[in-house]
Every structure is written in structure tokens, then in C-alpha cells.
Amino acid sequence: MSESIEALFRPRSVAVVGASRQPGKIGYEILANIVRYGFKGKVYPINPRADRILGLRAYPSLSSVKDSVDLVVVSVPAKYTVDVMDEAGEVGAKAAAVIASGFKEVGNVELERELVKRARKHGIRVLGPNIFGVVYTPSRLNASFGPTNVIPGQIAFITQSGALGIALMGMTIVERIGISAIVSIGNKADIDDSDLLQYFVDDPNTKVILIYLEGVEDGKRFVSIAQEVTRKKPIIVIKAGRTEVGAKAVASHTGSLAGNVVIYSTAFKQAGILQARTVEEAFDWARAISYLPEYKGGPLVVVTNGGGAGVLATDTLAESGVRLKAPPKSLVQEVRNFLPSFASLGNPIDVTGMISNEGYVRALVAALKNPDVGAVLGIYCQTAVTDPTVIASMLIKEVKFMGGLPKPLVLTLIGGEECYWAITKLNANGIPAYSMPEKAASVMAAIINYERSRNAVCKRLEELKAIYH
Amino acid sequence: MSESIEALFRPRSVAVVGASRQPGKIGYEILANIVRYGFKGKVYPINPRADRILGLRAYPSLSSVKDSVDLVVVSVPAKYTVDVMDEAGEVGAKAAAVIASGFKEVGNVELERELVKRARKHGIRVLGPNIFGVVYTPSRLNASFGPTNVIPGQIAFITQSGALGIALMGMTIVERIGISAIVSIGNKADIDDSDLLQYFVDDPNTKVILIYLEGVEDGKRFVSIAQEVTRKKPIIVIKAGRTEVGAKAVASHTGSLAGNVVIYSTAFKQAGILQARTVEEAFDWARAISYLPEYKGGPLVVVTNGGGAGVLATDTLAESGVRLKAPPKSLVQEVRNFLPSFASLGNPIDVTGMISNEGYVRALVAALKNPDVGAVLGIYCQTAVTDPTVIASMLIKEVKFMGGLPKPLVLTLIGGEECYWAITKLNANGIPAYSMPEKAASVMAAIINYERSRNAVCKRLEELKAIYH
């Protein structure tokens, strides 16, 4: 099975059944994305009425391809898809991504069942139907009709919604969010979230898994697999249908059961899954986790040059279940030497609005280097005596001297245009930075909560093993 | 008293006591902002060791100004401020903005008391001390040491935090958020939130009041004034110290009592104040309210071209206490004529991903024009068959044809670069638009919750009057 999923992400050859010569058609756009994004394997457009498409030789049928084809992307109307599976079997396909809609989501349960049955007969795993495709950046594979230039990175994004999924694909490009995989999972007739989790847990190119989820069929299996995965990698879920009204909306939208609202939240918690309240929060968390070194426990220290912003971050941390403790004494002793006498040496450490660029960066670096500190949240309000772009440059240089971040660091830089430049520069250098204190605090809380819940899951699994063995 | 507050925002003349010739000094930056931002009244730099500053004639002392001075900005060290009040009295000042720190916030309670006592003796109201200044865009007055080019608009922003306040001033410029006033309220030795609320409620240039609040001294007065204000204009509060840990952080930061967490939330509710969870949410709400026509009740209709995004918006609305009801029959009958047969005519109205630019805009316009609809939330996921920039242009044109929005409309456009362009264009044309569905839903919920709570407050006040009269 994992070989079939492997064929979805790392095929040596791809065929597009229903490839079209007409821009705007789905069968054209998918092929064009495969070509434009620079897929290195063989590509076979299948179209009985074309000789060449996008400079590639076209084939009248899959069976006329005298080569093995690992992945078949099926972009023909629903009623023809079943027979395509037989041809796919002939060329040794291991996976099929079935784009067409018109299956279970409109009541055609029988057709969907037949599709999977026929595919299984040939040992083919089916992604979809009713999807916009699949992307895997390490293979330079963009077999989707979404935007082309997905930014390579370490986030695997699984989406049950097509329209929202494509739209968010575009958003990741604008926001420079790095992606390892995007999987439109559609009706989940065969391959489901659990299968993909099992693949991504061992995928060296994926550091964090983000799922837009409306519902799962086999909840028990999902939780049991998810809790094995979260021991190694974080899973972040955006659950649509979190409220009862929302759950009803899901039912009318996809026909899938969004299920009892409380049950889902409990199950996520049990499995160590991080549930985000918004799409933006989910991507903020995922990006930061994909950048940062692992958090290995130990106190979080907040460094701020503005009291009010420090309080707002403290509030958000507390609301997310993270309580600040007094900073390590060794750190207090060190920073006392160079901070103004009226600096407040609690947690947050308030370095005051009088601090210079050097002083602010020095305090951050002291916390980063201190072995008693587990993670650092830096809060900066733009002042007349500092320059956020200088702070960003100095910090990036210091982190390079250290050979990279020794522990998680998240920043917020609040202010005018220079802050926005600094934020872009920091993010481009692997230091997550935001324009709002609550965002940085929410990201830091997610990092800490992941470590906590992973520990809890590990402990529970160990206990279970002790009982049963 | 209101005459004194008036002098703070609409002075005919301003003196800067402690004006400096040296860029970077607070006494220079404040004067420079007053000049650069184009204040139309008279400006008197006071500096005993300068003849001219920034092209203006400087005066050795306030009393040497042979003219009346409405507003005195005091930028000298704390210990000299008390005597400045006597001189200010001589030139007939009505208000003084005392920039200096070193008062109650560091334990100098006596000095602060003396400052107010001396000012009162001359009938002067004091803003501060420990502030970064005051801005009132209709007077082109920027008497602050924050950024210069504040965007004129209809949001009055009161901030108890200096560093955060200045930083957010910069943020509003980058995000093009329109401001009527920015008031750094500091230690609130004299002028407090309640005084300012009483001014802004009748200020025709202010449509919504946004307060960053750490604590209030006289809670009863605040609630009683706020509930009179919210009958006419919305008040949005960012409360720092919302959690117990946060409240302790406030205490250590300003020495002000953040008070019992629950008491504040209850009081806000009672007064009809909207409490935002984050700074960004507060400004999102304020900007949208400052753009939009008043919501006068009636059902909210959600129009979406993506099911998943519609569900996420439904969830956020429900979490904010807004439940969607079936759309008005008259609207369903109308849109049925031009929507695809498989469109879902519930609420959200799912116009499907197959909809064209024209079809999507037509559905929005139908909802805007329908007399049975109270407000419209438009959700758009970028698709291959539509162009968000075209949708934005078409919608802006339609709204102009209508003579402006007849009811609140909030949009979300999710997708790539074209969506971000469309969002900028819509916002520039007074239609609030966001890149994330939860943001648009949160804004719409705030608009509806304001109308509800205002009704509740009005009803309660009427009942009270009936009892006592």
C-alpha cells in the first residue's frame, strides 16, 4: 500500500487521461502545471484526437503507451472513469488521481463504489474522486489545476474542500509559505486522511501536517494512527463544522457527516492533534513549526520593549493554556548587567522603550544561549531610538554565528513600514515574525502545547503497552 | 469642561514647551509633526535658548507669547511641569498635554497630584502625564512624537499604552486605516476614558471609538457613560489583562489595577461595548464599521462560491453568537433564475464554483437590493472561471449605481495575488474585504452584535426611566 501512495508523490511517470489542447480546460491546466512546474519524470498526455499537446507527444489511449505508468491523473467525465481503471491496470499504474466530480457528493454512491472496486482489482489506489489534484514539491510534481508556482517547503497540506483548497494554494504562494505536498482528498473513496498520515510521518521532506477536515468515516482508525504520528510530527487541523450550525452546513455541502462537535475536539486532544481556530492560525502555526528547531521543554521567556504588548501576549498565552513562570536566575543575572536599571526582570522581561537596537538583540541572544531557557518570544514595539530593520539584520547575523537557532524563537514587530520589511526579512531567514503580538503568542503556545500533548500521548501509549504486554 | 476637551482637539493655537532644535529629541519631534502634518492654527515653540526652530519664531517662555494659547504641549522633565501650569494659566490655556514620565507610574503620586491641582487652579484640563501626545486629523493636528502621516478617517483611538500606541499608529498608516483621533491617555491623572467618550460621542468626525484599556479607576462612571455612548456609536475595547496572569502583568507594568477579569467582561457587556480578542480584530471591526452604513436589523445572508469556506464562516458566526436563518423567500426566488440548478439555496447561498464573475456579483447585488435582507457577507474562493479583480471592479461599479451601500456588506476573497489586489481596491472604495473567511465573519458578527447590544441597552435604559420617572 505504501508503495501505491509513494507512486502518488514520487511517480517515475505520469499520464493525464483527458489531456486537452484548450487552455482553461481542466485537462489542459493539469498537464500545463506538470510541464511548467518542471516534473522530471516522463509525462504522457492521453487524448485520442491530438498528436501533440504542450510540446509533448500525445497518445490515443493509456494502453497505447508502451511503458509503465506509475500515476494516472484521470480528467474525463465520471461515467468513463471506471473503464480507465482497466487500462491503467494494463500499464501497471499504482495510483490514480480521479479529478471528476459527479460521484457520492451528488448521490452516485454506486458509481464511486464501482470505481474503487475496479481500481483495487488492478492493485491501484484511488485519490478522490472530486479533487483538484496532487502536488509534491520535492518531485517538482504539480498535478493539479490550481496555481503553478507552489513554494517548496516542509508543510504537507491535506484538504477535503476543493474550492477552498485551491484558493489557499494561491494564498501560500503570496504569503511565501513553503509546502512539501498539497493533497486534494475529495470524496475519500479509497485513500483517506489516515493513509496520508502514514505516508507523511516517514516522509523526510515533511515536518508538519496540516489538514482541512470536514469529517472522517473511521474515527477510531484516524485517532489511533494520528496519535502514532503526533509522537513524531505535529498534526494541525482546521475542523469545519466545529459548531452545530457549522456541522449542519457541512452535511448540506458534502453529504459527509461532520459528526458531534464535542467528540471531534476530544478525539483531537486525545491524539495530540493541534486544533486551530482559523485558517490563518493554522498556517501561522505550520509555518513556524516548519522553520524552527524542536522544542524540548523548559521555560518560555518573553522579552519585550513595550509593557502593553507584553501584557497582550501574556493574555493570549494564558488563554492557550501556557502560563509564564519567573525567568531562570542565570538569565536575570546576565541581562541585569546591560539592561537599564528600571527594566522589569520578571517574565515578560521588560527591557523598556529606552533600549537600543544592540540592547534588544543582546537580550534576545542571551535568552537564546541560556541553557535554562526552553523557548523565546520576542516582542518589539517600534520606537524612535531603534530601527526594526537593523534589529532584524543583527539578529539574523547572531543566529548565523550560533549555527542556527538552538531553540524555538518567535517574534512580533509592531509598527510602521520598517517593521513589515523586517518581518519579511526575518521570515525569509527562517525566523517566524508577525506584526501582531497575539499571533506570535498563539504560535508559541502551539509549539509548547504540541510538546506537552506529545508527552501525554507517549506516556499513555507506554502505559497501555505495559498493560497488554 | 467640554470646552477644555475641545481645546485638545481643535485648538486655535498650540505651544510646545520644551521645543528642541535637535532632531531625535521628543521636543523636536512633536513640533516637527505639528508643522509637517499641516496644522492650520498658530504654533509657538517655547525654548529659552533658541530664536527660531523649524522656521518658526521661538519664545523664551510661555508668558512671553503675547497671545492666547489654547493647547500647551509640555515636553520638559516632570519636576518642571507644575510651574508650567502657572504660565499656561497666564496665556489662557484650556488644555495641557503633559508628555513627561516620572509620575505615578514610578511612584511619584504627590507630584502628579500637584500637577493636576495647579492646572485646575487655572481651569486647565490635563491629558497625561506619561503620554506620546494627541492627534486629531480634522484639525490636521499631530502633536505627538509618533509617526507623522496618520490617515484621516473616522476611528478615534484611545490608548493607555505608550509604546504599543505609537507602534499601532505606524501600523494604521501601513494598513491604510483611517483615523479621526489618537489619544495617548497615559496616567489619566485628570482626563480619563469617560471624558473622551463624552467628547467623541458628539464628534461628527468620529464614527467608532477604539480603546486599548488596561484598567479604569471609576468603573461605575465608565459603564454609565459608555452605555449612553453605545446607544449612538460603537465602542470597541482591547482589554489588556483579560486573564488573571495578564492582570498581574498589568499591575507590574503600570501600577494600575487591571481588576477582576470577570467584572470587566460583564461591565463591557452591560454597557454594550464590543470586546475584541486581539488588536487585529479590534482594528478590523473598527475599520469596517467606519466604512459601512448602519445595520438596522434583519437577516444576514451569506453568499459563497465555495462550500468549505462557507462552513468556516458559519462556524465563526456561530461562535460569535450569530446564527444563520433561512434566506428570505423573495431572495431565493430571484437568484434561482440565474444560478446553476445545483446551487444550494440555503444560508449560506452556495452559488457553486462554476459561477461566473457576473453571476457572483449578480447574487451579491440581489441580496444588497432585497428589502428583506439586513446584511450581506460575501465569500469568494478564487477559481479558474473567475477573476477577483474583475469581481471587485464590477461590484464597486454596482454599488456606485446604487448610490452607495444600502446595508452592511463584508467580503472575503481567498486566493492568490489577484485576490490581494482586489481586497486593496475594495477597501479603498469603502467595501471592507479580507483574505480569510473567519475575519470577514468576525467583522460581520461584531456589526450584528453591536446592533443587538445597543437595542438591549436602550431597552434597559427605557425601563429604568419608566421606573424612576
Coordinates of N, CA, C and O in Angstrom, one line a residue, chain A residues 14-21 27-28 31-32 34-35 42-62 64-65 69 73:
Chain A
V14 N 4.0 9.9 -15.3 CA 2.6 10.3 -15.1 C 1.9 10.4 -16.4 O 2.4 10.9 -17.4
A15 N 0.6 9.9 -16.4 CA -0.2 10.1 -17.6 C -1.4 10.9 -17.2 O -1.9 10.8 -16.1
V16 N -1.8 11.8 -18.1 CA -3.0 12.6 -17.9 C -4.1 12.2 -18.9 O -4.0 12.5 -20.1
V17 N -5.0 11.4 -18.4 CA -6.1 10.9 -19.3 C -7.2 12.0 -19.4 O -7.7 12.4 -18.4
G18 N -7.4 12.4 -20.6 CA -8.3 13.5 -20.8 C -7.5 14.8 -20.9 O -8.1 15.9 -20.8
A19 N -6.2 14.7 -21.3 CA -5.4 15.9 -21.5 C -6.0 16.7 -22.7 O -6.5 16.1 -23.7
S20 N -6.1 18.0 -22.5 CA -6.8 18.8 -23.6 C -5.8 19.8 -24.2 O -4.8 20.2 -23.6
R21 N -6.1 20.3 -25.4 CA -5.3 21.3 -26.1 C -5.8 22.7 -25.8 O -5.2 23.7 -26.2
G27 N -8.3 19.5 -18.2 CA -7.4 18.6 -18.8 C -6.1 19.2 -19.4 O -5.1 18.6 -19.6
Y28 N -6.3 20.5 -19.7 CA -5.1 21.3 -20.2 C -4.3 21.8 -19.0 O -3.1 21.7 -18.9
L31 N -2.1 19.3 -17.1 CA -0.9 19.0 -17.9 C 0.1 20.1 -17.9 O 1.3 20.0 -17.8
A32 N -0.4 21.3 -18.1 CA 0.4 22.5 -18.2 C 1.1 22.7 -16.9 O 2.3 23.0 -16.8
I34 N 2.0 20.4 -14.7 CA 3.0 19.3 -14.7 C 4.3 19.8 -15.4 O 5.4 19.7 -14.9
V35 N 4.0 20.3 -16.6 CA 5.1 20.7 -17.5 C 5.8 21.9 -16.9 O 7.0 22.0 -16.7
K42 N 8.7 11.0 -16.8 CA 8.0 11.0 -18.1 C 6.6 11.5 -17.9 O 5.9 11.1 -16.9
V43 N 6.1 12.2 -19.0 CA 4.7 12.7 -18.9 C 4.0 12.2 -20.2 O 4.5 12.5 -21.3
Y44 N 2.9 11.6 -20.1 CA 2.1 11.1 -21.2 C 0.7 11.7 -21.3 O -0.2 11.3 -20.5
P45 N 0.5 12.7 -22.2 CA -0.9 13.2 -22.4 C -1.7 12.1 -23.1 O -1.2 11.6 -24.1
I46 N -2.9 11.8 -22.6 CA -3.8 10.9 -23.3 C -4.9 11.6 -23.9 O -5.7 12.2 -23.2
N47 N -5.0 11.6 -25.3 CA -6.1 12.3 -26.0 C -6.2 11.7 -27.4 O -5.3 11.8 -28.2
P48 N -7.4 11.0 -27.7 CA -7.5 10.3 -29.0 C -7.5 11.2 -30.2 O -7.4 10.8 -31.3
R49 N -7.7 12.5 -29.9 CA -7.8 13.5 -31.0 C -6.7 14.5 -31.1 O -6.9 15.6 -31.6
A50 N -5.5 14.1 -30.6 CA -4.4 15.0 -30.6 C -3.1 14.3 -30.8 O -2.9 13.1 -30.3
D51 N -2.2 14.9 -31.6 CA -0.9 14.3 -31.8 C 0.1 14.8 -30.7 O 0.9 14.1 -30.2
R52 N 0.1 16.1 -30.5 CA 1.0 16.7 -29.5 C 0.2 17.7 -28.7 O -0.7 18.4 -29.2
I53 N 0.5 17.8 -27.4 CA -0.1 18.8 -26.5 C 1.1 19.4 -25.7 O 1.8 18.6 -25.1
L54 N 1.1 20.7 -25.7 CA 2.2 21.4 -24.9 C 3.6 20.9 -25.3 O 4.4 20.7 -24.4
G55 N 3.8 20.5 -26.5 CA 5.1 20.1 -27.0 C 5.4 18.6 -26.7 O 6.4 18.1 -27.0
L56 N 4.4 17.9 -26.0 CA 4.6 16.5 -25.7 C 3.8 15.6 -26.7 O 2.8 16.0 -27.2
R57 N 4.4 14.5 -27.0 CA 3.6 13.5 -27.9 C 2.4 13.0 -27.1 O 2.5 12.7 -25.9
A58 N 1.3 13.1 -27.8 CA 0.0 12.6 -27.1 C -0.3 11.2 -27.6 O 0.1 10.8 -28.7
Y59 N -1.0 10.4 -26.7 CA -1.3 9.1 -27.0 C -2.9 8.9 -27.1 O -3.5 9.6 -26.3
P60 N -3.3 8.1 -28.0 CA -4.8 7.9 -28.1 C -5.4 7.3 -26.9 O -6.6 7.5 -26.6
S61 N -4.7 6.4 -26.2 CA -5.2 5.7 -25.1 C -4.0 5.3 -24.1 O -2.9 5.3 -24.6
L62 N -4.4 5.0 -22.9 CA -3.4 4.6 -21.9 C -2.6 3.4 -22.4 O -1.4 3.3 -22.4
S64 N -2.0 2.5 -25.3 CA -1.0 2.7 -26.4 C 0.3 3.2 -25.9 O 1.3 3.3 -26.7
V65 N 0.4 3.5 -24.6 CA 1.7 3.9 -24.1 C 2.5 2.7 -23.8 O 2.1 1.8 -23.0
V69 N 3.4 3.1 -16.3 CA 2.9 4.5 -15.9 C 2.6 4.3 -14.4 O 1.7 3.6 -14.0
V73 N -3.5 10.4 -13.8 CA -4.4 11.5 -13.4 C -5.6 11.4 -14.4 O -5.4 11.5 -15.6

